[in-house]
């Protein structure tokens, strides 16, 4: 068992769902998007991550009790190694983790939810690293890393993690600078009003084409892709207007339109690409039918077959009931607006998962 006097830091971060999609990069290495995106952080889906010194001089990554190797280990180690020790660099430039660490994560984003956990995973890791290296608040020796700068750091692990540094509605500004210093997230609204989201998981199988490969193929071959940035800007403004007025219908209309244009860029790729299935379209048509009855329900889909439905929190149970009746084989996951990351002390971590050791 480790001595809890040893350096230790842990954090919890929540997953998010993009209402205005991130699809295309102007810089692959720095993960700089070609257009803005906007998301809703989800309260029921999160990742907890803890850090402590390695006991044997080697890097370790333990996920849900299983030691990881290969690409999974490399990805988190590469991120930790480039984490900045100075607040002067919003993009990781000065390595902080010269000494190997043990990284322990517990993921509470079920694969069956059809939501990627990379947003919560790298946001939690970034938050914990900031605490571990004493860069939170006033920081050690007067050095600190703001939440905004931290979101730019999280971007280096996963683009969607940029937005999970904040709760509620979050915009990821794509920026103009080549070094990416102006590409970060900003909170818009806590979203704690009559708002809910239902993930309809139709498939948990591995995608034939990864999101990264699909994004690159679409950007290089789709005739519609040059219009994507312009359309996303317009959709973003409509969602921002809806948020300002707490207008679920306006938010939903803009979100749904953005999702359809997002998938249209894939339909028009050469050769065409689609992540949607016949079941996806059945859910889409079911949502349209409910809306004809006056239900405030709107869909969105990422690069995958699963459908997420934005609705009023007050109607979420009724919509879920109808979905279960119509799609009994689908797994449903309900959520409302979630918070930004929090730090977990050693006592809290031990209470949740037992004392960490590797």
XYZ file of C-alpha atoms in Angstrom:
358
model
C 0.000 0.000 0.000
C 1.320 3.460 -0.801
C 2.154 6.005 1.821
C -0.448 8.739 1.428
C 2.280 11.266 2.246
C 3.744 10.547 -1.199
C 2.727 12.867 -4.049
C -0.812 12.035 -5.103
C -3.469 13.744 -7.184
C -6.797 12.614 -8.556
C -9.653 14.163 -10.500
C -13.100 13.468 -11.896
C -14.150 14.818 -15.295
C -17.397 14.338 -17.192
C -17.951 13.329 -20.810
C -19.624 15.699 -23.255
C -21.716 15.425 -26.388
C -21.115 17.820 -29.273
C -24.205 19.721 -30.396
C -22.161 21.557 -33.027
C -19.700 19.016 -34.377
C -15.914 18.958 -34.442
C -15.045 17.460 -37.828
C -11.774 18.358 -39.466
C -8.379 19.665 -38.382
C -6.156 22.407 -39.720
C -3.230 20.890 -37.814
C -3.126 17.145 -37.095
C -0.282 17.292 -34.564
C -1.664 20.124 -32.425
C -5.272 18.981 -32.940
C -6.483 22.364 -34.168
C -10.031 22.259 -35.579
C -11.131 23.871 -38.807
C -14.381 25.138 -37.277
C -15.858 25.858 -33.842
C -17.789 23.270 -31.872
C -20.145 23.404 -28.912
C -21.059 20.697 -26.436
C -23.095 19.824 -23.380
C -21.230 18.237 -20.464
C -23.135 15.230 -19.080
C -23.661 14.626 -15.371
C -24.062 10.836 -15.381
C -20.976 9.889 -17.412
C -17.481 10.509 -16.037
C -13.920 9.246 -15.538
C -11.901 9.257 -12.297
C -8.105 9.323 -12.638
C -5.338 9.231 -10.015
C -1.582 9.830 -10.262
C 1.303 8.852 -8.021
C 5.018 8.098 -8.397
C 5.853 4.776 -9.997
C 7.245 2.278 -7.492
C 9.534 0.552 -9.996
C 10.732 3.343 -12.288
C 8.397 2.349 -15.118
C 5.251 3.984 -16.452
C 2.011 2.221 -15.560
C -1.545 2.786 -16.761
C -4.292 0.824 -15.042
C -7.812 1.142 -16.476
C -10.730 -0.352 -14.565
C -8.361 -2.646 -12.696
C -6.512 -3.902 -15.782
C -2.903 -2.948 -16.519
C -2.699 -1.485 -20.029
C 0.076 -1.742 -22.580
C 0.571 -0.979 -26.238
C -1.247 1.991 -27.751
C -3.393 2.666 -24.662
C -0.305 3.061 -22.463
C 1.575 5.049 -25.086
C -1.251 7.529 -25.535
C -1.522 8.509 -21.857
C 2.252 8.478 -21.317
C 2.851 10.689 -24.357
C 0.277 13.136 -23.011
C 1.730 13.168 -19.486
C 5.256 13.660 -20.812
C 4.398 16.843 -22.696
C 2.313 18.386 -19.921
C 3.638 21.910 -19.207
C 5.241 22.984 -15.963
C 4.719 26.657 -16.741
C 1.577 28.712 -17.134
C 3.353 30.741 -19.797
C 2.676 28.008 -22.344
C -1.002 27.198 -22.957
C 0.154 24.515 -25.382
C 2.302 21.759 -23.839
C 5.920 22.615 -24.601
C 7.990 22.052 -21.465
C 7.880 18.439 -20.249
C 6.731 18.070 -16.666
C 6.679 14.342 -16.080
C 10.360 13.416 -16.293
C 9.860 10.759 -13.616
C 7.577 7.819 -14.499
C 4.126 7.849 -12.942
C 1.462 5.322 -12.134
C -1.836 6.427 -13.715
C -5.013 4.748 -12.480
C -8.373 5.372 -14.169
C -11.903 4.204 -13.532
C -14.202 4.861 -16.456
C -17.909 5.451 -15.820
C -18.794 6.028 -19.475
C -20.267 2.651 -20.489
C -19.250 1.386 -23.898
C -22.919 0.564 -24.332
C -23.785 4.262 -24.061
C -22.331 4.833 -27.503
C -20.350 7.807 -26.229
C -16.591 8.189 -26.507
C -14.863 8.348 -23.137
C -11.773 10.153 -24.440
C -13.305 13.518 -23.516
C -13.656 12.669 -19.827
C -10.491 10.531 -19.765
C -8.068 13.199 -20.930
C -9.842 16.019 -19.103
C -9.499 14.050 -15.850
C -5.852 13.278 -16.607
C -5.091 16.920 -17.412
C -6.818 18.155 -14.233
C -4.973 15.590 -12.097
C -1.623 16.475 -13.699
C -2.192 20.149 -12.930
C -2.824 19.277 -9.283
C 0.109 16.857 -9.165
C 2.585 19.463 -10.409
C 1.176 22.212 -8.195
C -0.172 24.398 -10.999
C -3.719 24.881 -9.686
C -4.868 28.158 -8.119
C -1.884 30.351 -7.244
C 0.321 27.361 -7.982
C 3.757 26.488 -6.715
C 6.330 29.287 -6.839
C 3.697 31.621 -8.232
C 3.184 29.507 -11.357
C -0.296 28.398 -12.318
C -2.305 27.070 -15.223
C -5.753 28.575 -15.776
C -8.749 26.450 -16.719
C -8.658 28.012 -20.172
C -4.995 27.111 -20.636
C -5.695 23.655 -19.238
C -8.380 23.123 -21.878
C -5.744 23.808 -24.534
C -3.507 21.237 -22.854
C -6.308 18.648 -22.734
C -6.748 19.157 -26.476
C -3.392 17.451 -26.999
C -4.856 14.213 -25.645
C -8.253 14.381 -27.342
C -10.004 17.203 -29.136
C -13.262 16.589 -27.286
C -11.414 16.698 -23.929
C -10.917 20.418 -24.540
C -14.596 20.969 -23.802
C -14.786 18.678 -20.730
C -12.651 21.099 -18.702
C -15.879 23.045 -18.148
C -19.435 22.108 -17.225
C -22.710 22.845 -18.980
C -22.633 24.309 -22.477
C -19.065 24.787 -23.689
C -17.672 26.289 -26.892
C -14.328 25.235 -28.351
C -12.954 28.210 -30.264
C -10.901 27.010 -33.200
C -8.495 29.959 -33.234
C -6.239 31.405 -35.904
C -2.707 31.102 -34.521
C -0.400 28.467 -35.943
C 0.815 27.481 -32.474
C -2.773 26.865 -31.328
C -2.542 29.210 -28.335
C -5.960 30.695 -29.163
C -7.720 27.340 -29.583
C -9.341 26.565 -26.238
C -12.702 26.057 -24.559
C -14.903 28.610 -22.846
C -17.995 28.020 -20.699
C -21.270 29.435 -22.030
C -24.021 28.443 -19.571
C -24.417 25.881 -16.792
C -27.382 24.303 -18.604
C -29.117 23.621 -15.312
C -32.635 24.167 -16.557
C -35.339 22.097 -18.268
C -32.876 20.191 -20.418
C -32.057 16.507 -20.782
C -30.286 14.111 -23.100
C -30.979 10.460 -23.911
C -28.329 8.293 -25.576
C -29.904 5.525 -27.646
C -27.218 2.859 -28.016
C -27.943 0.650 -31.014
C -24.504 -0.883 -31.474
C -21.384 -1.300 -29.339
C -19.287 -2.919 -32.057
C -16.014 -1.440 -33.242
C -16.348 0.973 -36.142
C -15.031 -0.228 -39.502
C -13.492 3.193 -40.057
C -12.181 5.188 -37.104
C -13.412 8.727 -36.530
C -9.915 10.041 -37.211
C -9.687 8.200 -40.551
C -13.228 9.199 -41.507
C -12.534 12.834 -40.699
C -9.395 12.851 -42.860
C -11.073 11.047 -45.774
C -14.047 13.411 -45.704
C -11.889 16.540 -45.558
C -9.818 15.366 -48.516
C -12.571 14.112 -50.833
C -16.013 15.552 -49.998
C -17.344 18.164 -52.409
C -19.475 19.544 -49.571
C -16.646 19.820 -47.074
C -15.575 23.400 -47.974
C -19.074 24.511 -46.930
C -18.812 22.755 -43.573
C -16.994 25.542 -41.744
C -19.360 28.231 -42.999
C -22.428 26.180 -42.090
C -21.060 25.332 -38.645
C -20.530 29.005 -37.860
C -24.185 29.733 -38.632
C -25.415 26.748 -36.643
C -23.244 27.781 -33.702
C -24.800 31.239 -33.616
C -28.292 29.729 -33.587
C -27.402 27.444 -30.678
C -25.859 30.348 -28.759
C -29.068 32.321 -29.290
C -31.081 29.349 -28.053
C -28.911 29.019 -24.947
C -29.208 32.725 -24.178
C -32.997 32.428 -24.325
C -33.162 28.940 -22.780
C -35.006 27.877 -25.904
C -34.715 24.081 -26.127
C -36.468 24.000 -29.492
C -34.096 26.478 -31.145
C -31.074 24.651 -29.721
C -32.481 21.347 -30.923
C -33.323 22.603 -34.408
C -29.817 23.988 -34.934
C -28.195 20.887 -33.430
C -30.208 18.556 -35.643
C -29.465 20.589 -38.772
C -25.766 20.534 -37.927
C -25.817 16.759 -37.469
C -27.440 16.247 -40.866
C -24.891 18.486 -42.593
C -22.130 16.707 -40.702
C -23.224 13.343 -42.100
C -23.837 14.863 -45.542
C -20.108 15.605 -45.795
C -19.521 11.859 -45.403
C -22.242 10.870 -47.876
C -20.533 13.115 -50.439
C -17.012 11.781 -49.824
C -15.312 9.748 -52.559
C -15.928 6.902 -51.977
C -18.943 7.680 -49.773
C -18.763 6.991 -46.076
C -21.504 6.474 -43.527
C -21.594 5.477 -39.886
C -25.396 5.340 -39.751
C -27.404 2.126 -39.971
C -30.998 1.299 -40.825
C -31.732 1.301 -37.092
C -30.250 4.789 -36.784
C -32.721 6.028 -39.373
C -35.593 4.303 -37.585
C -34.777 6.254 -34.412
C -34.459 9.475 -36.415
C -37.889 8.957 -37.978
C -39.350 8.094 -34.572
C -38.021 11.382 -33.175
C -39.541 13.249 -36.111
C -42.887 11.535 -35.446
C -42.823 12.463 -31.744
C -42.127 16.056 -32.671
C -45.197 16.121 -34.884
C -47.120 15.369 -31.685
C -45.625 18.400 -29.950
C -42.785 16.671 -28.083
C -39.576 18.731 -27.896
C -37.171 16.008 -29.045
C -34.217 16.492 -31.408
C -31.499 14.092 -32.539
C -27.788 14.193 -33.161
C -25.279 11.499 -34.144
C -21.507 11.489 -33.979
C -19.298 9.294 -36.178
C -21.208 6.165 -35.228
C -24.667 4.554 -35.427
C -25.944 5.590 -32.002
C -28.445 8.429 -31.673
C -28.546 11.048 -28.926
C -31.782 12.891 -28.245
C -31.914 16.375 -26.749
C -35.183 17.069 -24.969
C -36.803 18.821 -22.057
C -35.860 17.289 -18.718
C -39.556 17.303 -17.813
C -40.299 15.080 -20.838
C -37.275 12.780 -20.570
C -39.000 9.926 -18.728
C -41.943 9.844 -21.131
C -39.663 9.942 -24.180
C -37.530 7.159 -22.690
C -40.624 5.039 -22.068
C -41.715 5.387 -25.677
C -38.223 4.608 -26.941
C -38.069 1.433 -24.826
C -41.395 0.282 -26.247
C -40.345 0.957 -29.837
C -36.690 -0.162 -29.554
C -36.590 -2.821 -26.811
C -33.120 -4.032 -27.833
C -31.526 -0.587 -27.498
C -29.790 0.518 -24.312
C -30.884 3.953 -23.071
C -28.800 6.317 -20.951
C -30.282 9.480 -19.485
C -28.319 12.542 -18.487
C -28.675 16.201 -17.665
C -26.162 19.036 -17.711
C -23.013 18.104 -15.817
C -20.307 20.035 -13.937
C -16.683 20.693 -14.754
C -13.899 18.555 -13.247
C -13.252 18.297 -9.520
C -10.187 17.241 -7.541
C -10.383 14.097 -5.399
C -8.154 13.776 -2.338
C -6.493 10.549 -1.203
C -9.184 9.811 1.378
C -12.007 10.216 -1.132
C -10.226 8.095 -3.742
C -9.565 5.357 -1.194
C -13.209 5.437 -0.140
C -14.302 4.972 -3.752
C -11.722 2.478 -5.008
C -9.472 1.426 -2.137
C -5.903 2.591 -1.615
C -4.106 2.758 -4.985
C -1.133 0.512 -5.631
C 0.781 -0.911 -8.583
